[in-house]
Amino acid sequence: MMGKKVLIVGGVAGGASAAARLRRLDESAQIIMFERGEHISFANCGLPYYVSGVIAEREKLLVQTPEKFKARFGVDVRINSEVTRIFPDKKEVEVQEKGGHTYRESYDYLILSPGAAPVRPPIPGIEAENIFTVRNIPDIDRVKQFVDQQKPARAVVVGGGFIGLEMAENLHTRGVKTTIVEMMDQVLAPLDFEMAALVHGHIRANGIELVLKDGVKSFITENYRANEVELQSGRRIPSDMVILAIGVKPEVKLAKEAGLEIGERGGIRVNEKLQTSNPYIFAIGDAIEVKDFVTGTYTLIPLAGPANKQGRIVADVIAGRDARYEGTQGTAIVKVFDCVAASTGANEKTLRKLGIPYAVSYTHPGSHAGYYPGATTMSIKLIFDPQSGKILGGQIVGCDGVDKRIDVIAAAIRRGDTVFDLQELELAYAPPFSSAKDPVNMAGYVAGNIVNGDVSVIHWHEIDKLDRSRTLLVDVRTRLEHELGHIEGSINIPVDELRSRLAELPKDRDIVIYCQVGLRGYIACRILTQHGYTRVRNLSGGWKTYKAAAEEKKRLGSQPPVTAAPGPSGSGQPAVQAGVNETAVTGETVKLDATGLQCPGPIVQVFQHMKTLKEGTILEVTATDPGFLSDIRSWCETTGNELLKAEKQGSVYVACIRKGLESAQGGAAPSTCCSPAPLAKSAEEKTMVVFSGDLDKAIAAFIIANGAASMGKPVTMFFTFWGLNILRRDQYVPVKKGFMDRMFGMMMPRGSKKLPLSRMNMLGMGPRMIRMVMKKKNISSLEELIAQARRLGVKLVACNMSMDVMGIKREELIDGVEIGGVATFLNSAEKSNMTLFI
């Protein structure tokens, strides 16, 4: 006896899944599947890897052929057959075969799985023959044939989504010099900006040019080929081929013409049983609007996993089972060279738009135990309800183990778990695979501390909005880490010295603590909180998160759009970091394995090993920390060692450093370049003792300092006695002082704006006249010169002994001033070739 007659429109992903499941549940059902192309059930997610040869055999992309599918499941598969119309009132569809023959087929139930089509906006020149999209097997056949036969030298990928990044990587692997053009300020829209910034670094490090915040205006064509891509900014990029990966739009023409309800996002509207507005017609896959599992709103999430699950659920419903689709949480992952980016649940952008309260934490754990070779750092962003701790979303960027951790977080979201549940998870541990506290556990601990109120946090995008006159930034990393890079205006008090230096921190100001990744900052916050400091916050994610996001924001603010570091054109090989000497690596070489160490571990190892080497010896370092190439360049510039090579080799980073920088004139740096002394270039530093508090002398001092700093010279300004008034804040700062200290404070000028002239002061008229003349002649004021000096990295040091004598407290000084003594001055002077006394 013939059972239900079910027609399925679309034979990929959801459609094929529905057919196979329905047959397993109902042997009597008559199932007919229509596919307008010639292939069904192919691996569309694997298409980009066929271009590069990673997937060498085309047949591997074909999960099922029509013949095999029919033989196994008894499904009538009709390829090259397009359903062109639906007649809901008659429960019939119109089918047009490839040859033009048209007929009708009746149904009891109809399943629509038409998918989504690549977006092709009406851009001039878009019909050129070398502009491709990637959706199906014929599409990828055309791309691969073009690359194989035409051997293009340059390609432009328009769009920085999943397909765009995968195509860029695989074209690059084929030796095609590739540029990605993305209209947004980031790639991978499901990620938030600061997480995408980490991916940007990997893309550029592998030699792909990345153009952000710029769209395509037109394709410049000649003989039906696009030779250049013209951007909205006016820039033109030469190209032998173009891949359009702008996005996809649901295929709803058939449903719309049948009178089925279309949602606000442009997809077919379905209920929890995946029925359309007609109960006998179901819809699944990329063409439908789904409920967001986290937010409950309707959205479009074109992913293979949800489509396959929806196909199974529809089959269950038609077979009479009580099945429901609970929503999509958008779990997705992508490989970009050796970098992996993944997300699940809601991101900040969505929650902010919908007005849903949330909190955020960042952690940067190792992929496995640090003492076991090969560990790499991953960055985890956890988004959760600030009151209950319920997990709302997660994002991870790293190399190894990202897939494992995002799946755990995705499962926790599906269960409705909180961050405290993450703490309790018992996950597999052995040194090659994880740590005793898995990265997921650690993310739960950090987020739990925020929910419990054990620590207050501040995030990377809030730092630049701080009122620096009321906020003190404290870097609790080591001095070496601070020298390699820090937030402007912060002071350095290593966490291990914090208890003995509490007197240096005021209790009446906001204090923001930061370290490399947030752990030492948390410890510092707990120390301060328990010593009576009530206005303390920790920078979540530390310097690592702040640096990546802040540098990317700065890069995007520059014009023209920033391009990748120069690399070997069309070679498909990793690019050498910009600014590295191209000196041959010859001479005695010592190898150092720093793999598995997280920042600043590799730099610390380099520092310690270099102290034991002779002048001219080359240290070859291998590391797995993604930030190593940037850090080693900064370290070499600071210490006076020569960086011969810094590049990515497979999954590791390799640098060669020669001890003692050979200058262009042939001179060698002294053998103390790696001693524990302050890191500065020999005979390059300029030191100034500023004794005077006169306006004219202060202006002269800062003009000289800025001039030297602009030439790349390290400059230290040591302020003592009356010179300390230059560094005082303009406004009154309430601090506890004795009688004599208060008297001194009342008699001395408060800040740079109150300084007198050394001659012709005239009861204050002289300074005002000088300032007016300087302004008229467009000369920077003293305050502008001070700000410029700080931007240029001039070290401002206040004499501790003079401060005691003059009754000046630390909190009365402007931001960015260090406190030091005679030893600090002498140490700087010994390494200087110029010392001025003003």
PDB file of C-alpha atoms in Angstrom, residues 234-459:
ATOM      1  CA  GLY A 234      39.185  55.659  -5.240  1.00  0.00           C
ATOM      2  CA  ARG A 235      41.930  53.104  -4.896  1.00  0.00           C
ATOM      3  CA  ARG A 236      42.368  50.598  -7.720  1.00  0.00           C
ATOM      4  CA  ILE A 237      43.608  47.062  -7.134  1.00  0.00           C
ATOM      5  CA  PRO A 238      45.016  45.100 -10.101  1.00  0.00           C
ATOM      6  CA  SER A 239      43.423  41.668 -10.396  1.00  0.00           C
ATOM      7  CA  ASP A 240      43.416  38.677 -12.727  1.00  0.00           C
ATOM      8  CA  MET A 241      40.360  37.170 -11.042  1.00  0.00           C
ATOM      9  CA  VAL A 242      37.699  38.148  -8.506  1.00  0.00           C
ATOM     10  CA  ILE A 243      35.792  36.017  -6.014  1.00  0.00           C
ATOM     11  CA  LEU A 244      32.478  37.479  -4.842  1.00  0.00           C
ATOM     12  CA  ALA A 245      31.844  36.394  -1.273  1.00  0.00           C
ATOM     13  CA  ILE A 246      29.680  39.286  -0.128  1.00  0.00           C
ATOM     14  CA  GLY A 247      27.074  37.022   1.428  1.00  0.00           C
ATOM     15  CA  VAL A 248      23.955  35.067   0.523  1.00  0.00           C
ATOM     16  CA  LYS A 249      20.258  35.810   0.344  1.00  0.00           C
ATOM     17  CA  PRO A 250      17.444  33.257   0.878  1.00  0.00           C
ATOM     18  CA  GLU A 251      15.905  31.730  -2.257  1.00  0.00           C
ATOM     19  CA  VAL A 252      12.271  32.657  -1.553  1.00  0.00           C
ATOM     20  CA  LYS A 253      10.875  33.376  -5.029  1.00  0.00           C
ATOM     21  CA  LEU A 254       9.010  30.073  -5.179  1.00  0.00           C
ATOM     22  CA  ALA A 255       7.538  30.451  -1.682  1.00  0.00           C
ATOM     23  CA  LYS A 256       6.638  34.089  -2.177  1.00  0.00           C
ATOM     24  CA  GLU A 257       4.776  33.421  -5.431  1.00  0.00           C
ATOM     25  CA  ALA A 258       2.867  30.623  -3.650  1.00  0.00           C
ATOM     26  CA  GLY A 259       1.622  33.128  -1.080  1.00  0.00           C
ATOM     27  CA  LEU A 260       3.641  31.749   1.821  1.00  0.00           C
ATOM     28  CA  GLU A 261       4.582  34.172   4.596  1.00  0.00           C
ATOM     29  CA  ILE A 262       7.985  35.834   4.281  1.00  0.00           C
ATOM     30  CA  GLY A 263       9.571  37.239   7.439  1.00  0.00           C
ATOM     31  CA  GLU A 264      11.054  40.672   8.084  1.00  0.00           C
ATOM     32  CA  ARG A 265      14.574  39.388   7.424  1.00  0.00           C
ATOM     33  CA  GLY A 266      13.579  38.116   3.978  1.00  0.00           C
ATOM     34  CA  GLY A 267      13.416  34.409   4.774  1.00  0.00           C
ATOM     35  CA  ILE A 268      10.486  32.001   4.743  1.00  0.00           C
ATOM     36  CA  ARG A 269       8.656  32.229   8.077  1.00  0.00           C
ATOM     37  CA  VAL A 270       8.180  28.846   9.816  1.00  0.00           C
ATOM     38  CA  ASN A 271       6.918  27.671  13.211  1.00  0.00           C
ATOM     39  CA  GLU A 272       8.640  25.363  15.679  1.00  0.00           C
ATOM     40  CA  LYS A 273       7.568  22.340  13.602  1.00  0.00           C
ATOM     41  CA  LEU A 274       9.132  24.044  10.578  1.00  0.00           C
ATOM     42  CA  GLN A 275       5.738  24.434   8.888  1.00  0.00           C
ATOM     43  CA  THR A 276       5.218  27.477   6.699  1.00  0.00           C
ATOM     44  CA  SER A 277       1.982  29.488   6.752  1.00  0.00           C
ATOM     45  CA  ASN A 278       0.553  26.484   4.863  1.00  0.00           C
ATOM     46  CA  PRO A 279       0.532  23.447   7.216  1.00  0.00           C
ATOM     47  CA  TYR A 280       1.238  20.989   4.367  1.00  0.00           C
ATOM     48  CA  ILE A 281       4.322  22.872   3.228  1.00  0.00           C
ATOM     49  CA  PHE A 282       7.515  22.788   5.295  1.00  0.00           C
ATOM     50  CA  ALA A 283      10.712  24.806   4.789  1.00  0.00           C
ATOM     51  CA  ILE A 284      14.247  24.184   6.037  1.00  0.00           C
ATOM     52  CA  GLY A 285      17.829  25.322   5.584  1.00  0.00           C
ATOM     53  CA  ASP A 286      19.285  28.617   4.446  1.00  0.00           C
ATOM     54  CA  ALA A 287      15.971  29.855   2.998  1.00  0.00           C
ATOM     55  CA  ILE A 288      14.133  30.153   6.312  1.00  0.00           C
ATOM     56  CA  GLU A 289      14.094  32.567   9.197  1.00  0.00           C
ATOM     57  CA  VAL A 290      14.854  30.775  12.432  1.00  0.00           C
ATOM     58  CA  LYS A 291      14.434  31.684  16.065  1.00  0.00           C
ATOM     59  CA  ASP A 292      17.694  32.742  17.667  1.00  0.00           C
ATOM     60  CA  PHE A 293      18.120  30.289  20.525  1.00  0.00           C
ATOM     61  CA  VAL A 294      19.622  32.938  22.831  1.00  0.00           C
ATOM     62  CA  THR A 295      17.658  36.091  22.047  1.00  0.00           C
ATOM     63  CA  GLY A 296      14.386  34.604  20.795  1.00  0.00           C
ATOM     64  CA  THR A 297      14.311  36.920  17.773  1.00  0.00           C
ATOM     65  CA  TYR A 298      13.944  35.837  14.134  1.00  0.00           C
ATOM     66  CA  THR A 299      17.166  35.769  12.177  1.00  0.00           C
ATOM     67  CA  LEU A 300      18.966  34.274   9.173  1.00  0.00           C
ATOM     68  CA  ILE A 301      21.746  31.793   9.963  1.00  0.00           C
ATOM     69  CA  PRO A 302      22.856  29.912   6.818  1.00  0.00           C
ATOM     70  CA  LEU A 303      24.795  26.996   8.302  1.00  0.00           C
ATOM     71  CA  ALA A 304      24.988  23.342   7.250  1.00  0.00           C
ATOM     72  CA  GLY A 305      24.582  21.929  10.757  1.00  0.00           C
ATOM     73  CA  PRO A 306      21.185  23.512  11.495  1.00  0.00           C
ATOM     74  CA  ALA A 307      19.960  22.672   7.962  1.00  0.00           C
ATOM     75  CA  ASN A 308      20.687  18.978   8.440  1.00  0.00           C
ATOM     76  CA  LYS A 309      19.005  18.956  11.860  1.00  0.00           C
ATOM     77  CA  GLN A 310      15.955  20.718  10.445  1.00  0.00           C
ATOM     78  CA  GLY A 311      15.670  18.095   7.697  1.00  0.00           C
ATOM     79  CA  ARG A 312      15.607  15.361  10.297  1.00  0.00           C
ATOM     80  CA  ILE A 313      12.970  17.158  12.393  1.00  0.00           C
ATOM     81  CA  VAL A 314      10.659  17.721   9.400  1.00  0.00           C
ATOM     82  CA  ALA A 315      10.858  14.021   8.583  1.00  0.00           C
ATOM     83  CA  ASP A 316       9.930  13.187  12.174  1.00  0.00           C
ATOM     84  CA  VAL A 317       6.925  15.549  12.057  1.00  0.00           C
ATOM     85  CA  ILE A 318       5.657  14.112   8.752  1.00  0.00           C
ATOM     86  CA  ALA A 319       6.106  10.598  10.148  1.00  0.00           C
ATOM     87  CA  GLY A 320       3.869  11.532  13.091  1.00  0.00           C
ATOM     88  CA  ARG A 321       6.464  12.129  15.792  1.00  0.00           C
ATOM     89  CA  ASP A 322       6.343  15.059  18.199  1.00  0.00           C
ATOM     90  CA  ALA A 323       9.512  16.884  17.114  1.00  0.00           C
ATOM     91  CA  ARG A 324      10.237  20.580  17.416  1.00  0.00           C
ATOM     92  CA  TYR A 325      13.064  22.860  16.357  1.00  0.00           C
ATOM     93  CA  GLU A 326      14.180  24.896  19.371  1.00  0.00           C
ATOM     94  CA  GLY A 327      16.201  27.470  17.474  1.00  0.00           C
ATOM     95  CA  THR A 328      19.669  28.118  16.107  1.00  0.00           C
ATOM     96  CA  GLN A 329      22.543  29.480  18.173  1.00  0.00           C
ATOM     97  CA  GLY A 330      24.874  29.978  15.234  1.00  0.00           C
ATOM     98  CA  THR A 331      27.807  27.824  16.288  1.00  0.00           C
ATOM     99  CA  ALA A 332      30.436  28.248  13.576  1.00  0.00           C
ATOM    100  CA  ILE A 333      34.154  27.785  13.058  1.00  0.00           C
ATOM    101  CA  VAL A 334      36.645  28.702  10.338  1.00  0.00           C
ATOM    102  CA  LYS A 335      40.302  27.976   9.657  1.00  0.00           C
ATOM    103  CA  VAL A 336      42.480  30.823   8.400  1.00  0.00           C
ATOM    104  CA  PHE A 337      45.911  29.329   7.767  1.00  0.00           C
ATOM    105  CA  ASP A 338      46.970  28.051  11.215  1.00  0.00           C
ATOM    106  CA  CYS A 339      44.507  30.348  12.994  1.00  0.00           C
ATOM    107  CA  VAL A 340      41.067  29.131  14.029  1.00  0.00           C
ATOM    108  CA  ALA A 341      38.143  31.424  14.845  1.00  0.00           C
ATOM    109  CA  ALA A 342      34.893  30.155  16.319  1.00  0.00           C
ATOM    110  CA  SER A 343      31.739  31.540  17.859  1.00  0.00           C
ATOM    111  CA  THR A 344      28.466  30.404  19.376  1.00  0.00           C
ATOM    112  CA  GLY A 345      25.419  32.169  20.750  1.00  0.00           C
ATOM    113  CA  ALA A 346      24.952  35.924  20.750  1.00  0.00           C
ATOM    114  CA  ASN A 347      27.713  38.489  20.286  1.00  0.00           C
ATOM    115  CA  GLU A 348      27.977  41.896  21.945  1.00  0.00           C
ATOM    116  CA  LYS A 349      26.729  43.733  18.874  1.00  0.00           C
ATOM    117  CA  THR A 350      23.452  41.796  18.859  1.00  0.00           C
ATOM    118  CA  LEU A 351      22.837  42.035  22.593  1.00  0.00           C
ATOM    119  CA  ARG A 352      23.577  45.760  22.604  1.00  0.00           C
ATOM    120  CA  LYS A 353      21.194  46.329  19.689  1.00  0.00           C
ATOM    121  CA  LEU A 354      18.401  44.374  21.421  1.00  0.00           C
ATOM    122  CA  GLY A 355      19.007  46.030  24.797  1.00  0.00           C
ATOM    123  CA  ILE A 356      19.711  42.723  26.551  1.00  0.00           C
ATOM    124  CA  PRO A 357      21.928  43.133  29.679  1.00  0.00           C
ATOM    125  CA  TYR A 358      25.231  41.296  29.510  1.00  0.00           C
ATOM    126  CA  ALA A 359      28.732  41.143  30.939  1.00  0.00           C
ATOM    127  CA  VAL A 360      31.982  40.087  29.279  1.00  0.00           C
ATOM    128  CA  SER A 361      35.203  38.376  30.308  1.00  0.00           C
ATOM    129  CA  TYR A 362      38.381  37.573  28.397  1.00  0.00           C
ATOM    130  CA  THR A 363      40.936  34.858  29.067  1.00  0.00           C
ATOM    131  CA  HIS A 364      44.062  33.847  27.151  1.00  0.00           C
ATOM    132  CA  PRO A 365      44.901  30.289  28.253  1.00  0.00           C
ATOM    133  CA  GLY A 366      47.245  27.792  26.648  1.00  0.00           C
ATOM    134  CA  SER A 367      45.882  25.045  24.412  1.00  0.00           C
ATOM    135  CA  HIS A 368      47.495  22.479  26.714  1.00  0.00           C
ATOM    136  CA  ALA A 369      49.933  22.337  29.607  1.00  0.00           C
ATOM    137  CA  GLY A 370      52.643  24.964  29.160  1.00  0.00           C
ATOM    138  CA  TYR A 371      55.448  22.611  30.114  1.00  0.00           C
ATOM    139  CA  TYR A 372      54.505  20.176  27.339  1.00  0.00           C
ATOM    140  CA  PRO A 373      55.967  21.236  23.956  1.00  0.00           C
ATOM    141  CA  GLY A 374      53.809  22.916  21.367  1.00  0.00           C
ATOM    142  CA  ALA A 375      51.290  24.772  23.494  1.00  0.00           C
ATOM    143  CA  THR A 376      49.734  27.809  21.821  1.00  0.00           C
ATOM    144  CA  THR A 377      47.655  30.633  23.230  1.00  0.00           C
ATOM    145  CA  MET A 378      43.957  30.977  22.573  1.00  0.00           C
ATOM    146  CA  SER A 379      41.780  33.985  23.330  1.00  0.00           C
ATOM    147  CA  ILE A 380      38.359  33.249  24.811  1.00  0.00           C
ATOM    148  CA  LYS A 381      35.561  35.792  25.100  1.00  0.00           C
ATOM    149  CA  LEU A 382      32.637  34.761  27.268  1.00  0.00           C
ATOM    150  CA  ILE A 383      29.376  36.744  27.275  1.00  0.00           C
ATOM    151  CA  PHE A 384      26.933  36.149  30.123  1.00  0.00           C
ATOM    152  CA  ASP A 385      24.083  37.562  32.163  1.00  0.00           C
ATOM    153  CA  PRO A 386      25.578  39.916  34.780  1.00  0.00           C
ATOM    154  CA  GLN A 387      23.157  38.774  37.494  1.00  0.00           C
ATOM    155  CA  SER A 388      22.641  35.031  37.034  1.00  0.00           C
ATOM    156  CA  GLY A 389      25.783  34.237  35.062  1.00  0.00           C
ATOM    157  CA  LYS A 390      23.760  32.435  32.359  1.00  0.00           C
ATOM    158  CA  ILE A 391      25.958  32.017  29.289  1.00  0.00           C
ATOM    159  CA  LEU A 392      24.786  34.032  26.299  1.00  0.00           C
ATOM    160  CA  GLY A 393      27.663  33.610  23.871  1.00  0.00           C
ATOM    161  CA  GLY A 394      31.265  32.656  23.360  1.00  0.00           C
ATOM    162  CA  GLN A 395      34.043  33.460  20.892  1.00  0.00           C
ATOM    163  CA  ILE A 396      37.486  31.871  20.596  1.00  0.00           C
ATOM    164  CA  VAL A 397      40.490  32.681  18.414  1.00  0.00           C
ATOM    165  CA  GLY A 398      43.604  30.516  18.554  1.00  0.00           C
ATOM    166  CA  CYS A 399      45.400  27.644  16.906  1.00  0.00           C
ATOM    167  CA  ASP A 400      44.999  24.288  18.631  1.00  0.00           C
ATOM    168  CA  GLY A 401      42.020  23.124  20.662  1.00  0.00           C
ATOM    169  CA  VAL A 402      39.625  25.896  19.634  1.00  0.00           C
ATOM    170  CA  ASP A 403      37.067  23.455  18.216  1.00  0.00           C
ATOM    171  CA  LYS A 404      36.990  21.429  21.413  1.00  0.00           C
ATOM    172  CA  ARG A 405      36.376  24.449  23.650  1.00  0.00           C
ATOM    173  CA  ILE A 406      33.761  26.162  21.471  1.00  0.00           C
ATOM    174  CA  ASP A 407      31.802  22.903  21.360  1.00  0.00           C
ATOM    175  CA  VAL A 408      31.782  22.699  25.151  1.00  0.00           C
ATOM    176  CA  ILE A 409      30.515  26.278  25.432  1.00  0.00           C
ATOM    177  CA  ALA A 410      27.925  25.633  22.694  1.00  0.00           C
ATOM    178  CA  ALA A 411      26.638  22.603  24.604  1.00  0.00           C
ATOM    179  CA  ALA A 412      26.499  24.658  27.813  1.00  0.00           C
ATOM    180  CA  ILE A 413      24.415  27.357  26.085  1.00  0.00           C
ATOM    181  CA  ARG A 414      22.010  24.727  24.739  1.00  0.00           C
ATOM    182  CA  ARG A 415      21.552  23.386  28.285  1.00  0.00           C
ATOM    183  CA  GLY A 416      20.989  26.859  29.718  1.00  0.00           C
ATOM    184  CA  ASP A 417      24.123  26.626  31.871  1.00  0.00           C
ATOM    185  CA  THR A 418      25.785  29.439  33.809  1.00  0.00           C
ATOM    186  CA  VAL A 419      29.442  30.371  34.095  1.00  0.00           C
ATOM    187  CA  PHE A 420      29.474  28.519  37.405  1.00  0.00           C
ATOM    188  CA  ASP A 421      28.521  25.322  35.575  1.00  0.00           C
ATOM    189  CA  LEU A 422      31.617  25.774  33.410  1.00  0.00           C
ATOM    190  CA  GLN A 423      33.706  25.747  36.577  1.00  0.00           C
ATOM    191  CA  GLU A 424      32.314  22.340  37.518  1.00  0.00           C
ATOM    192  CA  LEU A 425      32.812  20.601  34.169  1.00  0.00           C
ATOM    193  CA  GLU A 426      35.143  17.613  34.419  1.00  0.00           C
ATOM    194  CA  LEU A 427      36.981  17.645  31.118  1.00  0.00           C
ATOM    195  CA  ALA A 428      39.655  15.303  29.797  1.00  0.00           C
ATOM    196  CA  TYR A 429      43.163  16.213  30.917  1.00  0.00           C
ATOM    197  CA  ALA A 430      46.629  15.064  29.987  1.00  0.00           C
ATOM    198  CA  PRO A 431      49.565  17.413  29.288  1.00  0.00           C
ATOM    199  CA  PRO A 432      49.412  17.030  25.472  1.00  0.00           C
ATOM    200  CA  PHE A 433      45.697  17.929  25.396  1.00  0.00           C
ATOM    201  CA  SER A 434      44.808  20.360  28.152  1.00  0.00           C
ATOM    202  CA  SER A 435      45.656  21.656  31.621  1.00  0.00           C
ATOM    203  CA  ALA A 436      44.327  20.517  34.972  1.00  0.00           C
ATOM    204  CA  LYS A 437      42.086  23.560  34.778  1.00  0.00           C
ATOM    205  CA  ASP A 438      40.869  23.444  31.198  1.00  0.00           C
ATOM    206  CA  PRO A 439      40.537  26.754  29.315  1.00  0.00           C
ATOM    207  CA  VAL A 440      36.757  26.337  29.595  1.00  0.00           C
ATOM    208  CA  ASN A 441      37.064  25.975  33.378  1.00  0.00           C
ATOM    209  CA  MET A 442      39.272  29.068  33.509  1.00  0.00           C
ATOM    210  CA  ALA A 443      36.776  31.084  31.474  1.00  0.00           C
ATOM    211  CA  GLY A 444      34.123  30.044  33.980  1.00  0.00           C
ATOM    212  CA  TYR A 445      36.279  31.030  36.964  1.00  0.00           C
ATOM    213  CA  VAL A 446      37.075  34.465  35.551  1.00  0.00           C
ATOM    214  CA  ALA A 447      33.456  35.172  34.630  1.00  0.00           C
ATOM    215  CA  GLY A 448      32.296  33.856  38.008  1.00  0.00           C
ATOM    216  CA  ASN A 449      34.577  36.321  39.802  1.00  0.00           C
ATOM    217  CA  ILE A 450      32.850  39.152  37.944  1.00  0.00           C
ATOM    218  CA  VAL A 451      29.337  37.904  38.749  1.00  0.00           C
ATOM    219  CA  ASN A 452      30.249  37.371  42.413  1.00  0.00           C
ATOM    220  CA  GLY A 453      31.710  40.862  42.690  1.00  0.00           C
ATOM    221  CA  ASP A 454      35.187  39.615  43.568  1.00  0.00           C
ATOM    222  CA  VAL A 455      36.596  41.990  40.987  1.00  0.00           C
ATOM    223  CA  SER A 456      35.338  44.927  38.959  1.00  0.00           C
ATOM    224  CA  VAL A 457      36.480  45.025  35.348  1.00  0.00           C
ATOM    225  CA  ILE A 458      36.970  47.560  32.610  1.00  0.00           C
ATOM    226  CA  HIS A 459      37.206  46.696  28.916  1.00  0.00           C
TER     227      HIS A 459
END
